[in-house]
Every structure is written in C-alpha cells, then in structure tokens.
Amino acid sequence: MNPEQSARQLIDGKLTQAGWLVQDRKDFKRFAGVGVACREFLMEDGTEADYLLFVDGKAMGVIEAKKAGLALSGIESQSKGYSCRLPAYVKHYQLPLPYIYESNGSEIFFTDIRDPHPAARPIFHFHQPVTLKESLEKGSSLRRRLQNLPVLPKGNLRDCQFDAIRNLEKSLALGKPRSLIQLATGAGKTYTACNFTYRLLKYAKAKRVLFLVDRNNLGRQTYKEFQAFRPDDDNRLFTSLHLVQHLKSNIINPDTEVVITTIQRLYSILRGETDFNEDNEDVSAYESPALANVQVSYNPQIPPEFFDFIITDECHRSIYGLWRQVLEYFDSFLIGLTATPSKQTLGYFNQNLVAEYPYERSVADNVNVGYDIFRVKTEISDKGSRVEAGYTIPKIDRKTRHKIYETLDEDLEYKPEQLDRSVTAINQIRTVLEAYKQNIFTTLFPEREPTWIPKTLIFAKDDNHAENIVRLVREVFNADNDFCKKITYNVSGVKPEDLIQEFRISPAFRIAVTVDMIATGTDIKPLEVLIFMRDVHSELYYEQMKGRGVRTIPVSDLKSVTPNAVCKSKFILIDAVGVTESKKSVQPPLERKKGISFKKLLEQLGQGRCDEDALSSAAARLAALGNALDEEKQAQIKEICGKSLQELSNVLLDAIDPDKLEGKTGAEIEQLRDDAVRPFANPKVRDFLLTQARNVYMYVDDISTDKVIEFAPVKERAEGIIKSLKEFIELHKDELAALSIIYHKSYGKKQLTYDGIKELADALVNNAPSLSIPVLWGAFMQINPSNVQRAKTPEKMLTNVIQLMRFALGQDAELKQFDTVAAQRYNLWLGRQKKRGIVFSADQLGWLEEIKNFIIYNSSMTEKDVQETLSDKGGLLKARQVFAPVLPLPLLLTDLNNALIGANGEE
C-alpha cells in the first residue's frame, strides 16, 4: 500500500467513525444516510474532489486528501477551489460549500467559510454530519456570532470582572483559540465565568460549555454558584434558563448546556468507561499528576465538537502534563481562569493574557486583605535531635497506625528534614503550638479580648502528621473534639465538604488541620491564621495555599463565628518550617506517577517498562523508601538486589538524564534503560521492596525536649513595604498637596486639610503594592518595634497618615498615633499660652476640647467647620464671642492647628 492509499484508508476509517457513509462515485446514493461522503466526485470543470460531503442529500463540504506524511499547509486554495466548482444541478446548502477539510490521514485541518476570516485550524477528527447541519441551521458560524455580541453592561460587576469579560469577548471576536484571565483569589473568578458563560449561551448561541475543576468539592462550589447566579437582564436564575450538570456519573445529559467535572472523569468518559470512582476526584490533580501515556481516542458519543468552550479553573494545575491531550481533543475555545499564572501558563495560552488583576491590586480595592508573616523556630526544627541508646520509644506503622515499642540499641539521630517523615518529635509539634497560643493575644491580635481563638488552618505533611497535630492542639488549648478537627481524605463517617462548611460557620470549630483538602480553591472567609507545618516547593501551589486566608468578610459575619474579632484587616501566616525561605520551583516533580500503586509500578518495570515517566517515578519512590529504612533494612536490600536503594535510584535517573544520554544512539539508550530495570525482573526483589514499603514504621520521639528560639515577624516583606513607601514619597512629593506640605514642612504657607490627607491616604492604598495605614504601621512595627507605638486599629484615625509620613521622612523619632501626640502638643500649647498671660476659663476650655478633638480626626479646623460642627454650642458667632476677650478666633484656630500637627517643631 503506497502513502496515498494509506492516507485514504485512514480517512475512510475516520469518516466512518464519525457517522459518514463512505461511497465510491459509481455507488453514490445520497440518501443512504444522514451523512454521505462520496469519493472522487466529478466537479463542474472536470476535476475530481477527493471527497464530497452530503448531509440529508445536499452537498455541504469537501475533503482534500493528501498522501501520508505530506504537510497540509499551502493546499487550502486547492480545497477552496473545489468548494466553488460544484455542478449546478447538484443539490447543496450554499455556495461556496461552507465546510472544507484537508487531511493526510494523520492530520486534519478544517475551515468554515462562513467565519469572518476563514482560516484552517487543526482538529482531532472529522465532524459528525448532524453537527455540521445544526451549525448551518444557526445561520452564521460561531466565530462570526462572537463578533456581534451586544455591549456588555456594567451592572453590578466589579471593575476587574467587567474588564475581564470585555477583554475576553474582544479576544474571542478576533478568533483567538486560547484566552487567559488572571483574577486574584477572592476577586470572583467563578462569578465572572457565570456572567460570560451566560452571554456565550444567549448571544453567541453556544451549544455547550465545559467547566473543568481541579477537585470534586470545587465542582460542587462551582455548581452552587451557577445555581445562585441571576443575570442582569433576566430575573430568573441561571439554572432556570440553562441546564447545568455537575457530573457524578459518566453519563452526560445531551440537553445539558454547562457541564462541570474534573479532567480525571472527563478522560474516563472519553475512554468509554461506564463508571468512575468519585474518590479519584477528591485528590487534587496538582497533588496527583496524570498517568503517563495518556492516550486519547475518538469517542463518537463525545465527539471533538461536543463543547464550544472549555473553561479551566486554576488551569495551571493539570494542563501541562499529558492531560493536555484531553483538552486538545476538543474543537473548542479554551478559557483559563487563574489567580497565579506561571510562565508555563502564559505559554500554553499563547501569551494571550486578556485580564490581569493581581493580589496586590485586590488588596488596594479591599477585595482581599494583606498579610503579615511570622517565623517560628524551635531547636529541633532548626537542628534536629538525638535520642540516646537505651531509651524505649514508640514506633507507629504508617498504614495501620499500630504502635509497638523498641529499645534503642544505638542513638537515633535525625535532621530537621526527617521530621514527620521518618521521625515524629512530639515535643516539637507541641512547642510550635504553645508558641502560637502564647502569642495570639499579645503579638498577633493584641486588640482582642483573649477569648475566641481566631479561625486557624494548619497545613500538615501527611495524614499521620495531621493526626498528631490534631491530638496536640486539643491538649495545648485544653479543648474538646469540636475545637480542632482534621479535614483530609482519610476522615471516615463524615463528608469533607460538610467539615469544611462546619469550619466556615461553627463558632466551636476553631482550628482545622489539612494536608491538601483545603489547599486550593476552597473559600473560608473567616479564616485569619495559616500555619505551615509542611514545606512546599511549588511556587504556584504555595501561592494557592496562601490564598486561603486572603478573603475579606463583613464585620457582622466575622463576629458571628469569632465574637471577639474587631474586623479582618489582614491575615497571619506563621511559618514553622521555612516555607517562606525555601527555594520554589515551577518544574514538575520527580514523582510523576502518583496515580499508580508502587506494586503495579514494580510489576511494569519487571515486565520491561522503561519509559521516562516510569523510571523517574520509580527513582523517586525508591529514594523516599531509602530515607525511611534503617541501616539493617538497607543492607538486606543491597544483599538481595545487588545494589543499595540509592544506587538503584541513581541508575534509573542516569537512564533518563539528557546529559548522560548525549551522543548515544537509540539502541544504546534502550540498552541502558533495559539494564536499569533488570533488577526488578526478579520477583524476590519486587516482593522484598513491597514488604518494606508496607511495613515502614515511623519512630515517635517523645523523649527530646524542645523550646522556641524565635517567634518573630519576617522583616524582608516589611522592608519591601517601607522601600515602596519611600519611592512613593519621592514620586509624589510635589504632586499631592498634603504630602508636599509635610515633605517641605510648609505648614505656615499652606494648611493641611481633611480632603488633602484623604487624597494622600487614597493614593497610598491605590499604589501597587497597596500602602494602607495598617500595612505601613505594621511594617514599621516589624522593622523598628522599640520606636513604634502598638496600635490596635491605626486606620480608624485618618490623620495617622501624617504620622507615617513624618516618621518615614525622619521628622519624628517615634511613630505614635496622632491622638497621642496631639494631646501632648495640646498641653504644651496651653502652657505656652499661660506663659503669655492667657488663662482660659472653664467655658473656653470646653470649646478648646471640642476644637482639639476635631483637629485630631481632620488635621485642621476652620471657622466654617466651627459653624457646621459646633452649631449645638452656638456655632461661629458664639465661638467668636467666647474667645474675644483673649484671642481673635481666626488667630486661635491657626495657632492651634499648627501646634497640634507639630508645625512649629515643638513637642
């Protein structure tokens, strides 16, 4: 069979799979089925179209076939020529024929002539006949309809949401296949998606939209948001207008217009599987990467044209591995939603970032809150520890949690990185928790009554670690079972989503411990403290975990679960493991096959499997096993395998290391990999490794004592804020009136006004990064605590912005709240008046007290202010009469204004 015949055979097969009846010209029977593909159809000019496509007896499209392996670019004009040269007597829908394909059997390109700018695009498979007919019946192509969307009304959309939708629609109108929207956590990504999905269904007449989520519980959240969404131009709920389905089985209702699912289940459906274990959707795709060798085949029940649009929520977590084959199966526009885009994200979306709303801007807009970082170090977490020989300590089976005791015949020494991996140091966990407890109401939330612990989320390393933390939290806080609970996938008797909801609304449930169940996507607004007791090496995952604390919440809602809270103006990140200091990466992990059991992986290696992902994952698991085994077990493995676990792991890595393989032939590489997996061909080796993996015990060090060596704010972030403030001052010192007066000390020439300091405060908040009063005050407190007055809510006094500017400029040696220094300056001013022979009466002092208090909150007082704010005392006329015997009122106001803001330099 020559290349052309090979291509024709592949094309015939694919047409048949898509529901076309393939016929030779001599056997052509146009009503033989809904779709008929006629080979070598004779055109008006005597040329032959390789395939002419008929639907319900009418010509609709053409296929130009080329031999296998031939590039298809450049032959579009030939295909288009056939679409224009149909004999006049042949029944057709329109001319030129609207649908044009080019194929070499392996590749297929498709053009819809009705598009505004018809251009060939690659597709996975030929479209089904009924799909083409339905598209034609809509009158215009999807891409043309996208150019005619009505103007987007602002309605109740936030600015960032409005900009995102408007820019997305511009991108779609230009026919760009991939668009990325960056909206900070809490900015309403799903609400934004509900809005543009509604418009795509209503105005673009989209057939169906797929909404991909990372985990099942996020799918439930998305479904609830669609249920609650009510469009601006229709008083009905979205789900009353459009059928929305959150998949809990592998059956998609054909009438569904919005499908919500995970990529794991979608792949299962494409494979034709009738069922999929819902538990597989509870683990984040970020934590469990896709299996290697994901192969996608044509499924006539879910053809590539099944979805017009695919929305991927937090798209950076699953589309870069082989899952991307699942996405690229569909002939769909791809819309990414993310809070933390990486270079890979931008690259995958063709650098088409249509909206950018970063975390810093969301804080400035009061969509989110800022945060402070505190580093807690203990002796054990910093240096490790040693249990001397002779002590009897517990050992716990990782799988069953069965406990046995062992008397050490030699010292048990461990490093910080082994904590909660091969050794659990009970007192280290206890010490961190005690340090947190002791600092809650003295350092972290000094303005609060020491009653209700702020809602706190602790990130643990694994389920065993989480179990230990829960027990110790209850002990340290002398609390009951409701106070602290574990929210992981290994909680029996209750659904994780019910625990999450309880954590949101229950005043009794104060501290939750998780591994990754609440690490991404889950919205818990009352959350005020995150404690990292596990390190994270992925920059994207770390940002997602931090995002759990950023959400703002109305004061009344916060008080309903945390009654002693004043407000949520920030959240606290407590780093107990150096997560804020460790190097982060956006590269994929060495372990690439978490979705396959160790037993199955070893079996496949024994059968000769030696692809890159399998070898990489095996190396990672052997290395991890080696870290958990003692020297005796390591020696046994070396005796049975001929190599140590470290040596086995390195041999596997050498077989896939590009540097090691450079210059080698394909045969040499294959031989190297065969040699690397040869030990696993021995069933004794496989069985021994499995036995050790199953029976690994973790030592419990309940002997070593521990103590805190540091509980302090992380200064690097504070230093960055102060640097930004100084840059802001230099940039705006002659632009903002209040800042200019403070910078140049020109109080005598110009007067500070409330409007002026309000303008300055607003400009600081709108800066990137946001420089709000509490953020700046907290930064100065971290950098120079001995010279900064502790302030509970410095933002409540707008005039504190004056204090911040003076302190930043070095005009004041100490940073104190304005009311504190104003009161001191007021008393000094009274003393100076007395030296001048002016003694105020009790009535005059009463008026002065009112004037002083007004200046404290407004920076100055004028005669107009006296009339408006002191009208109950008689207003301006009465004030003039009261002070006439001692000082004219205008002179008194000017002198007191300057005195209280420190314009005369006296304290």
mmCIF file of N, CA and C in Angstrom, residues 29-65:
data_model
loop_
_atom_site.group_PDB
_atom_site.id
_atom_site.type_symbol
_atom_site.label_atom_id
_atom_site.label_comp_id
_atom_site.label_asym_id
_atom_site.label_seq_id
_atom_site.Cartn_x
_atom_site.Cartn_y
_atom_site.Cartn_z
ATOM 1 N N LYS A 29 -25.177 7.076 -3.403
ATOM 2 C CA LYS A 29 -26.599 7.090 -3.072
ATOM 3 C C LYS A 29 -26.771 8.141 -1.977
ATOM 4 N N ARG A 30 -27.162 9.336 -2.379
ATOM 5 C CA ARG A 30 -27.057 10.476 -1.465
ATOM 6 C C ARG A 30 -28.025 10.424 -0.279
ATOM 7 N N PHE A 31 -29.062 9.599 -0.375
ATOM 8 C CA PHE A 31 -29.989 9.493 0.752
ATOM 9 C C PHE A 31 -29.777 8.200 1.548
ATOM 10 N N ALA A 32 -28.627 7.585 1.360
ATOM 11 C CA ALA A 32 -28.354 6.329 2.062
ATOM 12 C C ALA A 32 -28.231 6.522 3.571
ATOM 13 N N GLY A 33 -27.930 7.723 4.004
ATOM 14 C CA GLY A 33 -27.808 8.017 5.425
ATOM 15 C C GLY A 33 -27.830 9.520 5.639
ATOM 16 N N VAL A 34 -27.784 9.928 6.892
ATOM 17 C CA VAL A 34 -27.761 11.377 7.174
ATOM 18 C C VAL A 34 -26.544 12.014 6.518
ATOM 19 N N GLY A 35 -25.384 11.369 6.648
ATOM 20 C CA GLY A 35 -24.168 11.895 6.051
ATOM 21 C C GLY A 35 -23.553 10.908 5.085
ATOM 22 N N VAL A 36 -23.246 11.367 3.878
ATOM 23 C CA VAL A 36 -22.621 10.529 2.859
ATOM 24 C C VAL A 36 -21.375 11.235 2.358
ATOM 25 N N ALA A 37 -20.260 10.495 2.301
ATOM 26 C CA ALA A 37 -19.016 11.030 1.751
ATOM 27 C C ALA A 37 -18.734 10.297 0.441
ATOM 28 N N CYS A 38 -18.809 11.022 -0.654
ATOM 29 C CA CYS A 38 -18.621 10.414 -1.976
ATOM 30 C C CYS A 38 -17.190 10.642 -2.450
ATOM 31 N N ARG A 39 -16.498 9.534 -2.775
ATOM 32 C CA ARG A 39 -15.122 9.625 -3.242
ATOM 33 C C ARG A 39 -15.086 10.082 -4.702
ATOM 34 N N GLU A 40 -14.012 10.815 -5.047
ATOM 35 C CA GLU A 40 -13.690 11.213 -6.426
ATOM 36 C C GLU A 40 -14.902 11.806 -7.141
ATOM 37 N N PHE A 41 -15.568 12.753 -6.480
ATOM 38 C CA PHE A 41 -16.770 13.361 -7.072
ATOM 39 C C PHE A 41 -16.369 14.303 -8.201
ATOM 40 N N LEU A 42 -17.042 14.168 -9.341
ATOM 41 C CA LEU A 42 -16.722 14.950 -10.537
ATOM 42 C C LEU A 42 -17.284 16.363 -10.414
ATOM 43 N N MET A 43 -16.384 17.357 -10.507
ATOM 44 C CA MET A 43 -16.792 18.758 -10.363
ATOM 45 C C MET A 43 -17.123 19.354 -11.728
ATOM 46 N N GLU A 44 -17.574 20.592 -11.716
ATOM 47 C CA GLU A 44 -18.068 21.239 -12.926
ATOM 48 C C GLU A 44 -16.986 21.376 -13.986
ATOM 49 N N ASP A 45 -15.747 21.593 -13.586
ATOM 50 C CA ASP A 45 -14.653 21.801 -14.541
ATOM 51 C C ASP A 45 -13.949 20.500 -14.907
ATOM 52 N N GLY A 46 -14.503 19.377 -14.509
ATOM 53 C CA GLY A 46 -13.924 18.090 -14.857
ATOM 54 C C GLY A 46 -12.923 17.560 -13.853
ATOM 55 N N THR A 47 -12.537 18.362 -12.870
ATOM 56 C CA THR A 47 -11.638 17.872 -11.809
ATOM 57 C C THR A 47 -12.434 17.016 -10.838
ATOM 58 N N GLU A 48 -11.695 16.271 -10.012
ATOM 59 C CA GLU A 48 -12.348 15.391 -9.045
ATOM 60 C C GLU A 48 -12.015 15.824 -7.614
ATOM 61 N N ALA A 49 -13.073 16.025 -6.842
ATOM 62 C CA ALA A 49 -12.879 16.277 -5.411
ATOM 63 C C ALA A 49 -12.645 14.937 -4.735
ATOM 64 N N ASP A 50 -11.644 14.876 -3.876
ATOM 65 C CA ASP A 50 -11.318 13.594 -3.240
ATOM 66 C C ASP A 50 -12.520 13.035 -2.473
ATOM 67 N N TYR A 51 -13.194 13.916 -1.743
ATOM 68 C CA TYR A 51 -14.437 13.534 -1.053
ATOM 69 C C TYR A 51 -15.380 14.722 -1.095
ATOM 70 N N LEU A 52 -16.627 14.477 -1.442
ATOM 71 C CA LEU A 52 -17.667 15.495 -1.342
ATOM 72 C C LEU A 52 -18.641 15.030 -0.273
ATOM 73 N N LEU A 53 -18.939 15.914 0.653
ATOM 74 C CA LEU A 53 -19.756 15.562 1.804
ATOM 75 C C LEU A 53 -21.195 16.013 1.616
ATOM 76 N N PHE A 54 -22.139 15.086 1.816
ATOM 77 C CA PHE A 54 -23.563 15.368 1.693
ATOM 78 C C PHE A 54 -24.233 15.105 3.034
ATOM 79 N N VAL A 55 -25.141 15.996 3.411
ATOM 80 C CA VAL A 55 -25.962 15.808 4.595
ATOM 81 C C VAL A 55 -27.418 15.938 4.185
ATOM 82 N N ASP A 56 -28.198 14.908 4.476
ATOM 83 C CA ASP A 56 -29.593 14.849 4.049
ATOM 84 C C ASP A 56 -29.727 15.099 2.554
ATOM 85 N N GLY A 57 -28.794 14.559 1.801
ATOM 86 C CA GLY A 57 -28.869 14.607 0.348
ATOM 87 C C GLY A 57 -28.344 15.863 -0.293
ATOM 88 N N LYS A 58 -27.868 16.814 0.479
ATOM 89 C CA LYS A 58 -27.363 18.067 -0.078
ATOM 90 C C LYS A 58 -25.869 18.210 0.217
ATOM 91 N N ALA A 59 -25.135 18.726 -0.777
ATOM 92 C CA ALA A 59 -23.697 18.938 -0.603
ATOM 93 C C ALA A 59 -23.445 20.017 0.441
ATOM 94 N N MET A 60 -22.451 19.758 1.284
ATOM 95 C CA MET A 60 -22.181 20.685 2.380
ATOM 96 C C MET A 60 -20.693 20.966 2.547
ATOM 97 N N GLY A 61 -19.827 20.032 2.107
ATOM 98 C CA GLY A 61 -18.407 20.243 2.324
ATOM 99 C C GLY A 61 -17.566 19.374 1.422
ATOM 100 N N VAL A 62 -16.248 19.596 1.523
ATOM 101 C CA VAL A 62 -15.304 18.894 0.663
ATOM 102 C C VAL A 62 -14.069 18.526 1.477
ATOM 103 N N ILE A 63 -13.455 17.390 1.101
ATOM 104 C CA ILE A 63 -12.206 16.974 1.744
ATOM 105 C C ILE A 63 -11.137 16.832 0.667
ATOM 106 N N GLU A 64 -10.004 17.486 0.872
ATOM 107 C CA GLU A 64 -8.845 17.320 0.005
ATOM 108 C C GLU A 64 -7.891 16.362 0.705
ATOM 109 N N ALA A 65 -7.679 15.202 0.115
ATOM 110 C CA ALA A 65 -6.830 14.175 0.721
ATOM 111 C C ALA A 65 -5.436 14.215 0.118
#
